[in-house]
Short mmCIF file of C-alpha atoms in Angstrom, two decimals:
data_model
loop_
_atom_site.label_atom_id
_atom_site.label_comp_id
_atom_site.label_asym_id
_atom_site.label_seq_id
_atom_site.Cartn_x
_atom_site.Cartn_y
_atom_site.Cartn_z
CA UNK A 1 118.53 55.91 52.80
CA UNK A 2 116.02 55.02 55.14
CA UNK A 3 117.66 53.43 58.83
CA UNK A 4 116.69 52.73 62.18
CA UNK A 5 119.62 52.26 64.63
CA UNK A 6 118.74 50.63 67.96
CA UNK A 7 120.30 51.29 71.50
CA UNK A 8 122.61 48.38 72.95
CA UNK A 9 121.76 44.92 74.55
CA UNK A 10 120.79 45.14 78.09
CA UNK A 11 120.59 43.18 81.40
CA UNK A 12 117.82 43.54 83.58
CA UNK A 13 116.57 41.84 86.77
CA UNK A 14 113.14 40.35 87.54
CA UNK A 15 110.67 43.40 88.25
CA UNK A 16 112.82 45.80 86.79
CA UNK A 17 112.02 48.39 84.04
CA UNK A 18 113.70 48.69 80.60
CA UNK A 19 113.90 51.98 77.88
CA UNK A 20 115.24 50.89 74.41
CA UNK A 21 115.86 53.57 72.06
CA UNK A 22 115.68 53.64 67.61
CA UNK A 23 117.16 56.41 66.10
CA UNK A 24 116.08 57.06 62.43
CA UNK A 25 117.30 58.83 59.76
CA UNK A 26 116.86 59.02 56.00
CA UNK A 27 113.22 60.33 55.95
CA UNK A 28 110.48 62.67 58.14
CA UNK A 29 110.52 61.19 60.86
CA UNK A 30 106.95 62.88 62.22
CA UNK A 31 105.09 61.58 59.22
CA UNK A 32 105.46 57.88 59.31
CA UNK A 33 104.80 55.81 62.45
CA UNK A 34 106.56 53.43 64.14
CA UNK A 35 106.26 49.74 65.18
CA UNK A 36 107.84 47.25 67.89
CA UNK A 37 108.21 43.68 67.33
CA UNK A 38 109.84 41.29 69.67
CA UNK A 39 111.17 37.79 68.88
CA UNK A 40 112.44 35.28 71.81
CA UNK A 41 115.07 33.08 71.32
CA UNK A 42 113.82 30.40 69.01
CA UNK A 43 110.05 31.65 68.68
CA UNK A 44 108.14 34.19 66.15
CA UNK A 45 107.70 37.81 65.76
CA UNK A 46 105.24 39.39 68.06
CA UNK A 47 103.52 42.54 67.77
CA UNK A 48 103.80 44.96 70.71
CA UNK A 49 102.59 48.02 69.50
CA UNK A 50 102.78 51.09 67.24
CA UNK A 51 103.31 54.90 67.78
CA UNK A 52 101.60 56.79 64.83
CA UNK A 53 102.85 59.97 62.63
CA UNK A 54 101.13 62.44 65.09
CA UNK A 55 102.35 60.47 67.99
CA UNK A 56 99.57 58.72 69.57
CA UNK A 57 100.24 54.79 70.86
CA UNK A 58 98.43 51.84 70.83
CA UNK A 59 99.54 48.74 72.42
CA UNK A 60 98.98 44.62 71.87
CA UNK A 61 96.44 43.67 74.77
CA UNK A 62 99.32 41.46 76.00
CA UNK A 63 101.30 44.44 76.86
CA UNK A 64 99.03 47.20 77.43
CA UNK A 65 99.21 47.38 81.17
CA UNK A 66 103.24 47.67 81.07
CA UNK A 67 104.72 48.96 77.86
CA UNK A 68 104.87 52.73 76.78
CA UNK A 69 105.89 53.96 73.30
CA UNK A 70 107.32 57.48 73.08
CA UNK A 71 109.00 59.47 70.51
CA UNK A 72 111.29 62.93 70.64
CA UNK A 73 110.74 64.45 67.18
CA UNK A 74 113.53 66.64 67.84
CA UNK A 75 115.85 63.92 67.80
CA UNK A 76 113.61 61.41 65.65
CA UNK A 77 113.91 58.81 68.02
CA UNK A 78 111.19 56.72 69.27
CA UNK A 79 111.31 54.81 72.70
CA UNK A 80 109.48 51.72 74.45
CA UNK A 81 109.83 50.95 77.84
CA UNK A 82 108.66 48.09 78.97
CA UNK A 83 108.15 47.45 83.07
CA UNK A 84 107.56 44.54 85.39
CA UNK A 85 110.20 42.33 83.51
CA UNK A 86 110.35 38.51 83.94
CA UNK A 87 112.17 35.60 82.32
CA UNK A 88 109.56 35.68 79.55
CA UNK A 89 110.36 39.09 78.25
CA UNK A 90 113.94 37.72 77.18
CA UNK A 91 113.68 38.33 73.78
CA UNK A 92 115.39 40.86 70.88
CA UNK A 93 113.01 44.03 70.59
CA UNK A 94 112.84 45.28 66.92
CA UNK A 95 111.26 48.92 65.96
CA UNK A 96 110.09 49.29 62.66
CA UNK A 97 109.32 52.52 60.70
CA UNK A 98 105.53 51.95 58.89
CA UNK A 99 105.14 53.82 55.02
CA UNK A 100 102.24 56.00 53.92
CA UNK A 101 100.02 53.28 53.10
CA UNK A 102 100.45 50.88 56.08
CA UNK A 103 103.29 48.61 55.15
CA UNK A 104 106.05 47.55 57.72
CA UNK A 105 108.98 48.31 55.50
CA UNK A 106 112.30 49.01 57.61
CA UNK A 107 113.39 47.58 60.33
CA UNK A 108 116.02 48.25 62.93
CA UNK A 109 118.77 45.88 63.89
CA UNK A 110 117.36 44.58 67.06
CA UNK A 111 118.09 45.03 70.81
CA UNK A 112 118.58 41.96 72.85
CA UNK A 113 116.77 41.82 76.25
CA UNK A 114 117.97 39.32 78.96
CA UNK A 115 115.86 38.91 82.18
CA UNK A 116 117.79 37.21 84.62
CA UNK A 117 118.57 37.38 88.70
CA UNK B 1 92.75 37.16 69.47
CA UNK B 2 93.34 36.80 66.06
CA UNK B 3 95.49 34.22 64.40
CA UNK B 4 97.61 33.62 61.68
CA UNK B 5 98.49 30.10 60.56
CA UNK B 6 101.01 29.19 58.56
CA UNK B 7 102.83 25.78 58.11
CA UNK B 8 105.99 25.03 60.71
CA UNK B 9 108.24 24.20 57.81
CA UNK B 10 108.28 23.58 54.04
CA UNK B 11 111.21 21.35 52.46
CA UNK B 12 111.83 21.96 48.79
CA UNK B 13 114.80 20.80 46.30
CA UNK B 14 117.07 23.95 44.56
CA UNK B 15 114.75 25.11 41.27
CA UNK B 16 111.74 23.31 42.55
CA UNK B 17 108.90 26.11 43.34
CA UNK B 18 108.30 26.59 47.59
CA UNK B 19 104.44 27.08 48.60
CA UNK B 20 103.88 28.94 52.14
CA UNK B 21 100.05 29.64 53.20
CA UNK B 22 98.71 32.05 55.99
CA UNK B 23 95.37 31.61 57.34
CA UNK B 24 93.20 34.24 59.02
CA UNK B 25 89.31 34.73 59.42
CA UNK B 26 89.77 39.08 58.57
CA UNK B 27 92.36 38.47 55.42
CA UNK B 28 89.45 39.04 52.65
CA UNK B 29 89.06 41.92 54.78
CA UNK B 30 92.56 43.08 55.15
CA UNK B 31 96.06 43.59 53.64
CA UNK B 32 98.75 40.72 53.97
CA UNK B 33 102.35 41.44 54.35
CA UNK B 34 105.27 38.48 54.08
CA UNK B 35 108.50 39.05 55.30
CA UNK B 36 111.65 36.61 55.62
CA UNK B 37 114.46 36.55 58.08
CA UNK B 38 117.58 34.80 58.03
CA UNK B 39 119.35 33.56 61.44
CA UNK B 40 120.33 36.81 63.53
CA UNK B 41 118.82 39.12 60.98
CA UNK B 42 116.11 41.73 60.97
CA UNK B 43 113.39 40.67 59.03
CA UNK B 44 112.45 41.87 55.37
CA UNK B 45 109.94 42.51 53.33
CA UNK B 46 109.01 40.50 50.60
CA UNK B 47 105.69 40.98 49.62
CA UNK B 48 103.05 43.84 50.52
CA UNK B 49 99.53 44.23 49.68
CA UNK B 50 99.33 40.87 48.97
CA UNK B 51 100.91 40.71 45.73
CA UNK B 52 103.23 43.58 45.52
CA UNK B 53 106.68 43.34 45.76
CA UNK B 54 109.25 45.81 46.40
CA UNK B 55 111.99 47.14 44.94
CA UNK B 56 115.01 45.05 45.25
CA UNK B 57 113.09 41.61 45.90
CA UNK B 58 113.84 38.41 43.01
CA UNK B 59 111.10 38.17 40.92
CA UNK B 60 111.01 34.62 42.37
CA UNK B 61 109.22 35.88 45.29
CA UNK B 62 105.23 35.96 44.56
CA UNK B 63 102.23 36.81 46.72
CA UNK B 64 98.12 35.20 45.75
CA UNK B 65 95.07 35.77 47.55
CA UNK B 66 92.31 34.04 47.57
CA UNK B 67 89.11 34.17 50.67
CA UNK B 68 90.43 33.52 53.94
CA UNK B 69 94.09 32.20 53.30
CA UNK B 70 96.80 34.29 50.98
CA UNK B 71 100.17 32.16 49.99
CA UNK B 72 103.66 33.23 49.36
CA UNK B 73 105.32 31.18 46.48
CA UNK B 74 109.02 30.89 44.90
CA UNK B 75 109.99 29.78 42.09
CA UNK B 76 113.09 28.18 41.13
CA UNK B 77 114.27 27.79 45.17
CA UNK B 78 117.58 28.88 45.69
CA UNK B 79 119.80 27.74 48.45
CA UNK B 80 120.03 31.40 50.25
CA UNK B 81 116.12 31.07 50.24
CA UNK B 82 116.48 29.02 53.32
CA UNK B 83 114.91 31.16 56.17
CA UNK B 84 111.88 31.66 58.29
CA UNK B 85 109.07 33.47 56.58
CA UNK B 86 106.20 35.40 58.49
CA UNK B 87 103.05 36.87 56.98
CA UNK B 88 101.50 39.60 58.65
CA UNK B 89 98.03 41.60 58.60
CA UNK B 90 95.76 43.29 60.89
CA UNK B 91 93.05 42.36 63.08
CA UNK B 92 89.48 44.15 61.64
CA UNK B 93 88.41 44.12 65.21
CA UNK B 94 90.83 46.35 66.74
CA UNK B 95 93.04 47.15 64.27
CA UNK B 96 96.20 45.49 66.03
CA UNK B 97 98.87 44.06 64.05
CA UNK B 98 99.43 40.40 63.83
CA UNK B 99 102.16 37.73 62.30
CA UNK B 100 101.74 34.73 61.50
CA UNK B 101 103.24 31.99 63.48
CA UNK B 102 106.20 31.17 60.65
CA UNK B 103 107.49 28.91 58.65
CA UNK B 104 110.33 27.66 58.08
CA UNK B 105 111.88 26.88 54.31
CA UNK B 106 114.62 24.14 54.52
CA UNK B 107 116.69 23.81 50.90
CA UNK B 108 117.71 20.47 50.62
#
């Protein structure tokens, strides 16, 4: 069966970086892409960007000057990193695996982001 | 940018039927999704396509379209139906994915 197992909460300071990690498993990962979501405490979902089957990104206009998708086929993990942190980025970061026709079907557990000096 | 509006909350008695509407300019144009999530869960999918529904969802759940708004209804509320629900589509401009800004379903 189809997962998507995300890396642990983290911790960051203002202006730092952060590189959360979803592992799948359960289908090929190199022919679906993959999706990030984030949700602050209390607020909606918000689209951050997607990292297609052949692995090319594209990125919400919010983020595009400081997030990065990735993706190690070898491993079928996909990776955002997301720099310049501040007190507004506190939020959990979903990824979310995308099926052949363009639905956002699976979704991974979460990983909790907390910006704070 | 493009915007999704939905209703902050809906209130609706156990068996009664739940209506939830999302608004957007590009949805003749495009595909909506709804999805629900329950306090410190993932979300799911409920509806795709507008009016598909996966394997595994309650009948209960129902998508419509119609122009510029598409609506998620359920029939015959039950209590664990109380959640936030999102619809979601994509912007014809750029192609960027969007959700709607939520609503949440109280049971009372």
């Amino acid at each position: 069966q189809v997962q998507l197992v995300q890396s642990g909460a983290e911790v960051q300071k203002p202006g730092a970086s952060v590189k959360l990690s979803c592992k799948a498993s359960g289908y090929r990962f190199t022919s679906h892409s993959m999706h990030w979501v984030r949700q602050a405490p209390g607020q909606g979902l918000e689209w951050m960007g997607i990292i297609d089957h052949s692995g090319v990104s594209k990125y919400a206009q919010k983020f595009q000057d400081r997030v990065i998708l990735t993706r190690d086929a070898s491993t079928s993990t996909g990776y955002l990193e997301l720099g310049s942190l501040t007190s507004e980025d506190t939020a959990f970061y979903y990824c979310a695996r995308e099926d052949k026709l363009g639905t956002i079907d699976f979704w991974g557990q979460g990983t909790l982001v907390t910006v704070s000096s | 940018s493009y915007e999704l509006t939905q209703p902050p909350s809906v209130s609706v008695s156990p068996g009664q039927t739940a209506t939830i509407t999302c608004s957007g300019d590009a949805l003749p144009k495009q595909y909506a999704y709804w999805f629900q999530q329950k306090p410190g869960q993932a979300p799911v999918l409920l509806i795709y396509q507008d009016t598909e529904r996966p394997s595994g969802v309650p009948e209960r759940f129902s998508g419509s379209s119609s122009g510029t708004k598409v609506t998620l209804t359920i029939s015959g509320v039950q209590a664990e139906d109380e959640a936030d629900y999102y619809c979601q589509s994509v912007d014809s401009s750029n192609s960027h994915y969007v959700f709607g800004t939520g609503t949440k379903v109280t049971v009372l």
